Coordinates of C-alpha atoms in Angstrom, one line a residue:
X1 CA 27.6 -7.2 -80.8
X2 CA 27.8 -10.0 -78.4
X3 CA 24.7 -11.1 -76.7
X4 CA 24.0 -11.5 -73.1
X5 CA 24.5 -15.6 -72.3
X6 CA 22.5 -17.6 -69.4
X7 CA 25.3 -17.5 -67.2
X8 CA 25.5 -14.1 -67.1
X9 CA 21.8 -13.4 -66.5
X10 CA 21.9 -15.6 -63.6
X11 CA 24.5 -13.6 -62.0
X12 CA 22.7 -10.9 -62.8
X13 CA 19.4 -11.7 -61.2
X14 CA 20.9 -13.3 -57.9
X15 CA 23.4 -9.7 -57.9
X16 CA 19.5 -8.0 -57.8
X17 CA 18.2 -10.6 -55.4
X18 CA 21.4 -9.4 -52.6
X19 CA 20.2 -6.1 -53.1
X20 CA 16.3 -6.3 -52.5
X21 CA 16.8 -8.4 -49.7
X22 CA 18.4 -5.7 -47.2
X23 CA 15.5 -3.1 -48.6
X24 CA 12.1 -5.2 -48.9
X25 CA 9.6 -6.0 -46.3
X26 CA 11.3 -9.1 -44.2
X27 CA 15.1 -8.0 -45.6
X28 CA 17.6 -8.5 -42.7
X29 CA 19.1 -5.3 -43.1
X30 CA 15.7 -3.5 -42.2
X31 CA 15.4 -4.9 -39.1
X32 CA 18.6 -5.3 -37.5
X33 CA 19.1 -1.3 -37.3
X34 CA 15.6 0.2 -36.2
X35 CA 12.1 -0.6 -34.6
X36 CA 9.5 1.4 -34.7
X37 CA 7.1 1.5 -31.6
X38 CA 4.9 4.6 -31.5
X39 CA 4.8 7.6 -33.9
X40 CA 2.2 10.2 -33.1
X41 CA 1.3 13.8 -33.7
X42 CA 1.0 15.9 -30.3
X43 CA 0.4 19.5 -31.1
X44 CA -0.3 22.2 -27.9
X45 CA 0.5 21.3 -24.1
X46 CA 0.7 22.6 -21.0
X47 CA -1.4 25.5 -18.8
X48 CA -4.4 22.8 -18.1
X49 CA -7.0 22.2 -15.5
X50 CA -7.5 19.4 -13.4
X51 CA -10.6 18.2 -11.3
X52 CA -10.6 15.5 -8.7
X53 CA -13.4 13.0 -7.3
X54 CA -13.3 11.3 -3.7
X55 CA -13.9 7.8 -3.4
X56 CA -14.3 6.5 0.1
X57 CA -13.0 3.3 1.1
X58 CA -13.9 2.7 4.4
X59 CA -14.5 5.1 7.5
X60 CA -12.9 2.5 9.8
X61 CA -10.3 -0.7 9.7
X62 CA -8.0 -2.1 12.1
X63 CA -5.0 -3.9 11.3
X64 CA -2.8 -6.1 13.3
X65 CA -0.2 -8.7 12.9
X66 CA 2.0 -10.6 15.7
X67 CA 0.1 -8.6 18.8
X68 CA -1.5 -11.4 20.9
X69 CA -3.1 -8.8 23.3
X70 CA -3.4 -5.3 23.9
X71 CA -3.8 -4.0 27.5
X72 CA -6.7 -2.0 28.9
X73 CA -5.7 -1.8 32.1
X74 CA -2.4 -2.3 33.8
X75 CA -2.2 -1.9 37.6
X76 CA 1.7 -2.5 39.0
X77 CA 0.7 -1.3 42.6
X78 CA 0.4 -3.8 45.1
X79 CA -3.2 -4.6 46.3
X80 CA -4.9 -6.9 49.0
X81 CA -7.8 -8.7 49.0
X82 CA -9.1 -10.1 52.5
X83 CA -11.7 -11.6 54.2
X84 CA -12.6 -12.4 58.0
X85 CA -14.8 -12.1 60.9
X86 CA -13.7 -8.0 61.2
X87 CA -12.1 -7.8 57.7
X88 CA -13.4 -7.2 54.5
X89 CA -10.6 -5.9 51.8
X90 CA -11.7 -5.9 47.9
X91 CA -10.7 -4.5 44.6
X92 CA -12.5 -3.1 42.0
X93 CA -10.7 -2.5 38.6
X94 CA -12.5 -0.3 36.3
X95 CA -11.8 -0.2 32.3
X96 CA -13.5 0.5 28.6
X97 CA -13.6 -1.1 25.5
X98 CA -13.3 1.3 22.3
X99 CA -17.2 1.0 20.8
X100 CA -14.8 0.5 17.5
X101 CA -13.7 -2.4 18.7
X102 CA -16.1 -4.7 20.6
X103 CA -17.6 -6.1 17.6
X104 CA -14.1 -7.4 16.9
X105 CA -13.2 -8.6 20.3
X106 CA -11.9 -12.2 20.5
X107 CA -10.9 -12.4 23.6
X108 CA -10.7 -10.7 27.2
X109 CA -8.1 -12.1 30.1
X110 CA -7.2 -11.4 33.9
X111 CA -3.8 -11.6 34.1
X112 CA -2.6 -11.6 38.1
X113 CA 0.3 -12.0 39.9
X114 CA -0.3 -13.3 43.6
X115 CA 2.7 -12.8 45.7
X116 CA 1.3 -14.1 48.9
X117 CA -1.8 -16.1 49.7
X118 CA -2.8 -18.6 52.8
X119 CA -5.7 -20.3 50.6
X120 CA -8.2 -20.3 53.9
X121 CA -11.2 -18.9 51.3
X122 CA -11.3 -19.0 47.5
X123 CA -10.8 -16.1 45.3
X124 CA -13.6 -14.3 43.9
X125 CA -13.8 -12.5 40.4
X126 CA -17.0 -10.5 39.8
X127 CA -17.7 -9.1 36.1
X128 CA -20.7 -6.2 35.9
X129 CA -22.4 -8.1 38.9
X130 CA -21.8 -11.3 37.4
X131 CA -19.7 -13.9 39.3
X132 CA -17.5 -15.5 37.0
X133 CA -14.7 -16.9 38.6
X134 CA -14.1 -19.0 42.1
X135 CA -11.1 -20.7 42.7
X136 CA -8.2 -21.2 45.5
X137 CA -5.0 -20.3 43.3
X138 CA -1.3 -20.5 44.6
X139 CA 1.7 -18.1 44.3
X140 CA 2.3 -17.4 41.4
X141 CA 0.8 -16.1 38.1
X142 CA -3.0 -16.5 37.9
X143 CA -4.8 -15.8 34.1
X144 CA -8.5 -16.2 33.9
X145 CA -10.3 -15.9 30.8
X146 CA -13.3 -12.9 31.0
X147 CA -16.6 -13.9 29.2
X148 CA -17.2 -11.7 26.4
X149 CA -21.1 -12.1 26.8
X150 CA -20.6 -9.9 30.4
X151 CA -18.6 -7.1 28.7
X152 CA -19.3 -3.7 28.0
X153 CA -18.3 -0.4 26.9
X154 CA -17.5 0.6 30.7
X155 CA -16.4 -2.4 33.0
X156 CA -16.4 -2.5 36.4
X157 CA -14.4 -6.0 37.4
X158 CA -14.3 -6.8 41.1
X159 CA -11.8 -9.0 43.3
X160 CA -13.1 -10.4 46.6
X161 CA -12.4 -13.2 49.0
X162 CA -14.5 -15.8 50.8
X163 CA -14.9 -16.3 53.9
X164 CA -11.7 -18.2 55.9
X165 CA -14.3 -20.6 57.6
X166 CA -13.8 -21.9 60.7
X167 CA -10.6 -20.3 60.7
X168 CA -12.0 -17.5 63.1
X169 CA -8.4 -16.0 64.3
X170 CA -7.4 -15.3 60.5
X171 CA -9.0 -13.8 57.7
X172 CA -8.5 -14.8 53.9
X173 CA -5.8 -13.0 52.2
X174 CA -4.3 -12.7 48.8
X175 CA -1.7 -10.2 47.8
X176 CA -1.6 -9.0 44.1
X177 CA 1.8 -7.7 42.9
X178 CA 0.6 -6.9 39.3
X179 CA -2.9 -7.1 37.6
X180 CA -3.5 -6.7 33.4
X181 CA -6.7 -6.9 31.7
X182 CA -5.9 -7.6 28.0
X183 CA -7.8 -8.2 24.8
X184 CA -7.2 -10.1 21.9
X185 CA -8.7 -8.9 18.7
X186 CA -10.0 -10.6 15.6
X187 CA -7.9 -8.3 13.0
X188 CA -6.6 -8.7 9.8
X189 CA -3.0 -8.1 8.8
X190 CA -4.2 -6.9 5.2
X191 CA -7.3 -5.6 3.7
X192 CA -7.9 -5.0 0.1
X193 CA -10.8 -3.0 -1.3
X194 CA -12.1 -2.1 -5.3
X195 CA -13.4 1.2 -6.7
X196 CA -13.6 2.0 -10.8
X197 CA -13.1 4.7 -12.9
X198 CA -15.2 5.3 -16.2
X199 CA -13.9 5.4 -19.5
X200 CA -13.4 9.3 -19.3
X201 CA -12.2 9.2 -16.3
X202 CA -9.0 6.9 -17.7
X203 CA -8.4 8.5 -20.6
X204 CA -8.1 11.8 -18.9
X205 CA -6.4 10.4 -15.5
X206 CA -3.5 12.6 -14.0
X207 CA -3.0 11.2 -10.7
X208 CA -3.9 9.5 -7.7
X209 CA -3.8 10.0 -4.1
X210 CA -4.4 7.4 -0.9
X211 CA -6.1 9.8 1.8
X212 CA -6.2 8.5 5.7
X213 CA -7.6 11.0 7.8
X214 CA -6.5 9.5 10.9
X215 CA -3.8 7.3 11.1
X216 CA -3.4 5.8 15.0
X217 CA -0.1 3.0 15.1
X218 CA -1.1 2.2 18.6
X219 CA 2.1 -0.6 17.7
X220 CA 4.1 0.6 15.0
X221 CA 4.9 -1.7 12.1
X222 CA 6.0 -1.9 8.2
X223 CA 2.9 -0.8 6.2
X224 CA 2.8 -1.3 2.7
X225 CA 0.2 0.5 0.3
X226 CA -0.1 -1.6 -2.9
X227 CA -2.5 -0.7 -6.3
X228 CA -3.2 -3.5 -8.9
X229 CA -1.2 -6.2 -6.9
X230 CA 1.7 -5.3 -8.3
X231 CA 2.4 -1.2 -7.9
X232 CA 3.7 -0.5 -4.2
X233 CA 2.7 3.4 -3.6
X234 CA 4.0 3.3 -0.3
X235 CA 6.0 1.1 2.6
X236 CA 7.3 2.2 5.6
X237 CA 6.1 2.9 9.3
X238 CA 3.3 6.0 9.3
X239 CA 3.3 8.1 12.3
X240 CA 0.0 9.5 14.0
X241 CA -2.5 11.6 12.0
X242 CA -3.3 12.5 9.0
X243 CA -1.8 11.0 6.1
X244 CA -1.3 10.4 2.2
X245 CA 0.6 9.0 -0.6
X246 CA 0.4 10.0 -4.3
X247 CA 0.5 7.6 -7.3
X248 CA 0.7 7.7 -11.1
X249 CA 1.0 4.5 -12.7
X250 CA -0.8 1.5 -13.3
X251 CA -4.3 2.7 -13.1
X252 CA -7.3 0.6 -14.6
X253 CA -10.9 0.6 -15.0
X254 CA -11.4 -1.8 -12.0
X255 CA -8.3 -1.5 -9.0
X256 CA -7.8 -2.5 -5.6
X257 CA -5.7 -1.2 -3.5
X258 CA -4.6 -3.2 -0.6
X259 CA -2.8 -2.1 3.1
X260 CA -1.1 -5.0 4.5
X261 CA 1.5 -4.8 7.5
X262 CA 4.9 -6.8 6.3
X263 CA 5.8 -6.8 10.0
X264 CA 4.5 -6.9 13.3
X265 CA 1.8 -4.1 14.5
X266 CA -1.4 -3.0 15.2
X267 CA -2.8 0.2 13.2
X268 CA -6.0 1.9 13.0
X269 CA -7.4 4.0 10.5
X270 CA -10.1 6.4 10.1
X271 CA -11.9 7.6 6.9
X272 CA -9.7 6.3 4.1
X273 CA -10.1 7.4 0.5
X274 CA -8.7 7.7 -3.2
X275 CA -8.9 11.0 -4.4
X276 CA -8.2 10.8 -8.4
X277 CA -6.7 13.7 -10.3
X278 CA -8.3 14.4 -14.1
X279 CA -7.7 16.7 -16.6
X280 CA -10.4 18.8 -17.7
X281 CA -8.9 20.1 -20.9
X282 CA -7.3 17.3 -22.5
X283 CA -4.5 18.8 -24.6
X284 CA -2.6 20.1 -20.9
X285 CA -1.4 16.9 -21.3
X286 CA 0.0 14.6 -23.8
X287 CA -0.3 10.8 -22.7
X288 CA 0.1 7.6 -24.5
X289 CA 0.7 4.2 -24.1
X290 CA 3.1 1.5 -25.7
X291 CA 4.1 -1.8 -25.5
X292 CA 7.4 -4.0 -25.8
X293 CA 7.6 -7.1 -27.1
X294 CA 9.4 -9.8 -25.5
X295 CA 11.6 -10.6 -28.0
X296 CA 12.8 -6.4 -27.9
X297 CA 12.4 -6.2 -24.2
X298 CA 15.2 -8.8 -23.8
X299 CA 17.3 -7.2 -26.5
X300 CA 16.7 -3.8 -24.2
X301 CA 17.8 -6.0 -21.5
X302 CA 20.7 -7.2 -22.6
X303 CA 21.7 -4.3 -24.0
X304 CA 22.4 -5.1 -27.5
X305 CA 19.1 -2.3 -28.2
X306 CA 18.4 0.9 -27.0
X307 CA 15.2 2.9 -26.2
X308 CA 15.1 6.5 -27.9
X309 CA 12.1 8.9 -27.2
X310 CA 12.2 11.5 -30.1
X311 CA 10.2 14.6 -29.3
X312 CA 9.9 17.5 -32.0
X313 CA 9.6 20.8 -30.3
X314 CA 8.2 23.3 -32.8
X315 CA 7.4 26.5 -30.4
X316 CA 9.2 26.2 -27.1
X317 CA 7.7 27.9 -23.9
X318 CA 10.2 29.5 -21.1
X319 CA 9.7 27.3 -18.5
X320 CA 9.9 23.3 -18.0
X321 CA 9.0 20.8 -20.2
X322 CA 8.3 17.4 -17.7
X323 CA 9.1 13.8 -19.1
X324 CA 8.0 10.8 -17.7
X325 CA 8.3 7.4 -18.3
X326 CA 5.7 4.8 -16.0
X327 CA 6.2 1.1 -16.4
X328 CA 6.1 -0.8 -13.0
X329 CA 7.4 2.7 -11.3
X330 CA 8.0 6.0 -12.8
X331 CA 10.6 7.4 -13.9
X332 CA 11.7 11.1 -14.9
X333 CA 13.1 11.5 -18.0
X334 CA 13.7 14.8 -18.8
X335 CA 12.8 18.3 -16.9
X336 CA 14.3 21.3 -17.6
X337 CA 13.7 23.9 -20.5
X338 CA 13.7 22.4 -23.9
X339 CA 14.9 23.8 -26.8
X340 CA 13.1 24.4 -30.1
X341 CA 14.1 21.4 -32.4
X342 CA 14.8 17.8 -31.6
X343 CA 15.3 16.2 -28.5
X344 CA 16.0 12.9 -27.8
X345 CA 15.8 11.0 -24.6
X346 CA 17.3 7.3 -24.3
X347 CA 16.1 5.0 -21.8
X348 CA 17.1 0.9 -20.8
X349 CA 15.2 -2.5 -20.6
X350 CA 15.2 -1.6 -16.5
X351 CA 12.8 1.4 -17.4
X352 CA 10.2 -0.2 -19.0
X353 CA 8.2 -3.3 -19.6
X354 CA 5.7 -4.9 -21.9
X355 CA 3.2 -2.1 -21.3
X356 CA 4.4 1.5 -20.8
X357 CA 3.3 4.9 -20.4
X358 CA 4.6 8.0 -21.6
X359 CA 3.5 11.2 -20.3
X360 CA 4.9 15.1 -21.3
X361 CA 3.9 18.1 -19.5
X362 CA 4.7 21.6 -19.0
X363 CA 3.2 24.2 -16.8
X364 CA 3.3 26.6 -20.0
X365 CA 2.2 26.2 -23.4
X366 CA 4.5 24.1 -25.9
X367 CA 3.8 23.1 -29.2
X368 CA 5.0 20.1 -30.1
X369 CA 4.8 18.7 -33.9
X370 CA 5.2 14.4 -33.2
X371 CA 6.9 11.8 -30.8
X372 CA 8.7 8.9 -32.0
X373 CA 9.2 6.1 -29.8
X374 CA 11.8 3.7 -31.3
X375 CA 14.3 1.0 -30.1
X376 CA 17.9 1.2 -31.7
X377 CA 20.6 -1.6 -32.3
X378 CA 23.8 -0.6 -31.0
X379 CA 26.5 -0.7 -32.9

C-alpha cells in the first residue's frame, strides 16, 4: 500500500483550513449572512395597569418673539384738549396692567397722533398724579415714553393743556386723531425646564404627557414642544384653552423639555405639567432596548442589510397585538391580531438608530415564548 506523501498532506490540511474558515468564530462566511442583536424570553403580556404622577412645571410663563409692543389701550376717536381764559378741555385715559405681567414690564409708551395744534401752551401728560411730560409738539405723531416707577395695576393717565398766555382771545388747543398706550415686555422666546424620574419609574415608563391648563395665544405663532433636545412632541400653532400632547420615546432619568416659538408670537400659559404613565404590573408590557452599531446602521442604510423583528407567539389572544418601534420618533410596526406561531416584522436604517426601543403590547393576554432582533444581508 502506498503511503500518504508531503504534498498530499499539505493539500489536505489547507482543503480543511477553506472549510473552518466559513464556520469558526471570525470566518467570513458567518458574518456576511446574519447579526445577532437581541435574543430574549418574553413570556405573558397584555391586560395591565398603569399609574400616573404629576409633575408641575411652572404655574405661569410668557412667551414672545418679534412683538415689539402690545396695546392696552387704543382710542381712534378724535379728542380735544384746550385751554383759555373760559376753556378748560382734558382727557383722561384709563387702563390696567395684568398683575402677571408688571414684574416683566420693560417698557410703557404714549403713542399720539395730533392732527391740529396752534402751540400757544405746552402739552401736558399727567401719570397717577404725577406730571411726567411738558412739551410744545407739532403735527404729527407724538410718542412719549411712560415711567415704569408711576405705574400701576389700574392707571389713570391725563392730557391737559397750559395756559395760552397773553394770548387772551384764544385758548390752547390740540386735536388728537389716535391715542395707543403700549407695553413692551421682557419675554423669552423659549424656556426649558428639568424634572427626573427614579429608577422604577424608567424601567416601568409607558408614556408621557405635556399638560397646559390654559393656553392664551394673545398673537398666535409656531410653538414647538421638544424633550431631551432632540425629540419634538409637538409644533404647530395651539389655539385657546386647555391643552396637551402625548410622548413615548426618548425618556431619561434627568429630561428637559423646552417650548420655544420658531416664529413670531406672544403666548401665555397657565399651570403646565408632565403627567407620566407607569405600569404597575410589569409583565402588561414587554419593553426592551437595543442598539446598532455604526458600521450595521450604515449597512441598514444603504440597504445592503435588513432589520427583522422575530416574535414567537405561543398562545394567541383574540384581540390586537401592538408593535412599536421608538428610535428618534415612533413607529408602528405591526397591529392587528397575530397568529399563533412566528411572525416577523422587517424594518429600514430610517427606523432606527444607534439606540432603540422596542415595545409589544396587547390589551389581552398573549403568551409569547422569545424575540429575536437580527439584521439580515440581502441577497
Amino acid at each position: 500500500m502506498k503511503g500518504i506523501g508531503v504534498p498530499e498532506i499539505v493539500i489536505s490540511v489547507g482543503l480543511l483550513l477553506v472549510l473552518l474558515a466559513g464556520f469558526l468564530p471570525g470566518g467570513t462566511r458567518s458574518q456576511s449572512k446574519e447579526v445577532l442583536l437581541l435574543s430574549q424570553e418574553v413570556g405573558r403580556i397584555g391586560a395591565g395597569n398603569y399609574d400616573y404622577k404629576h409633575i408641575p412645571l411652572v404655574s405661569s410663563m410668557m412667551l414672545a418673539r418679534g412683538v415689539d409692543g402690545t396695546p392696552l389701550i387704543t382710542q381712534k376717536e378724535s379728542r380735544e384738549v384746550a385751554k383759555g381764559i373760559i376753556t378748560t378741555q382734558e382727557h383722561t385715559v384709563r387702563f390696567s396692567i395684568p398683575a402677571s405681567t408688571m414684574g416683566d414690564l420693560d417698557t410703557a409708551t404714549l403713542l399720539l397722533e395730533i392732527d391740529e395744534t396752534n402751540n400757544y401752551g405746552p402739552l401736558i401728560l399727567t401719570l397717577n398724579g404725577n406730571e411726567i411730560w411738558k412739551d410744545f409738539p407739532g403735527e404729527g405723531r407724538l410718542e412719549v415714553e411712560l415711567p415704569i416707577a408711576y405705574l400701576q395695576s389700574e392707571n389713570s393717565l391725563k392730557l391737559s393743556a397750559g395756559s395760552s398766555g397773553w394770548r387772551i382771545w384764544a385758548p390752547t388747543i390740540y386735536k388728537i386723531e389716535e391715542l395707543k398706550v403700549m407695553e413692551t415686555l421682557s419675554r423669552d422666546e423659549e424656556q426649558t425646564f428639568t424634572f427626573t424620574l427614579s429608577k422604577d419609574e424608567l424601567k416601568n415608563y409607558y408614556m408621557g404627557r405635556v399638560y397646559v391648563g390654559y393656553m392664551n395665544p394673545q398673537i398666535s405663532g409656531e410653538l414647538a414642544i421638544t424633550l431631551n433636545n432632540e425629540n419634538v412632541i409637538f409644533r404647530g400653532e395651539p389655539g385657546t384653552g386647555a391643552f396637551n400632547t402625548a410622548f413615548s420615546s426618548g425618556i431619561r432619568e434627568t429630561n428637559t423639555i423646552s417650548f420655544k416659538l420658531l416664529k413670531d408670537g406672544y403666548y401665555e400659559m397657565r399651570n403646565v405639567e408632565v403627567v407620566i404613565f407607569t405600569r404597575t404590573n410589569a409583565s402588561s408590557i414587554f419593553v426592551t432596548n437595543f442598539e446598532v452599531e455604526p458600521v450595521n446602521l450604515a449597512q441598514l442604510r444603504d440597504g445592503s442589510w435588513t432589520g427583522v423583528i422575530e416574535i414567537r407567539v405561543n398562545v394567541a389572544a383574540d384581540d390586537i397585538l401592538r408593535v412599536t418601534l421608538s428610535s428618534e420618533t415612533d413607529r408602528q410596526l405591526y397591529e392587528a391580531k397575530a397568529p399563533e406561531g412566528l411572525l416577523e416584522l422587517a424594518f429600514t436604517g430610517d427606523e432606527v438608530s444607534s439606540t432603540n426601543r422596542l415595545m409589544i403590547e396587547s390589551p389581552n393576554v398573549y403568551e409569547i415564548t422569545d424575540v429575536k432582533i437580527k439584521l439580515v444581508k440581502n441577497s
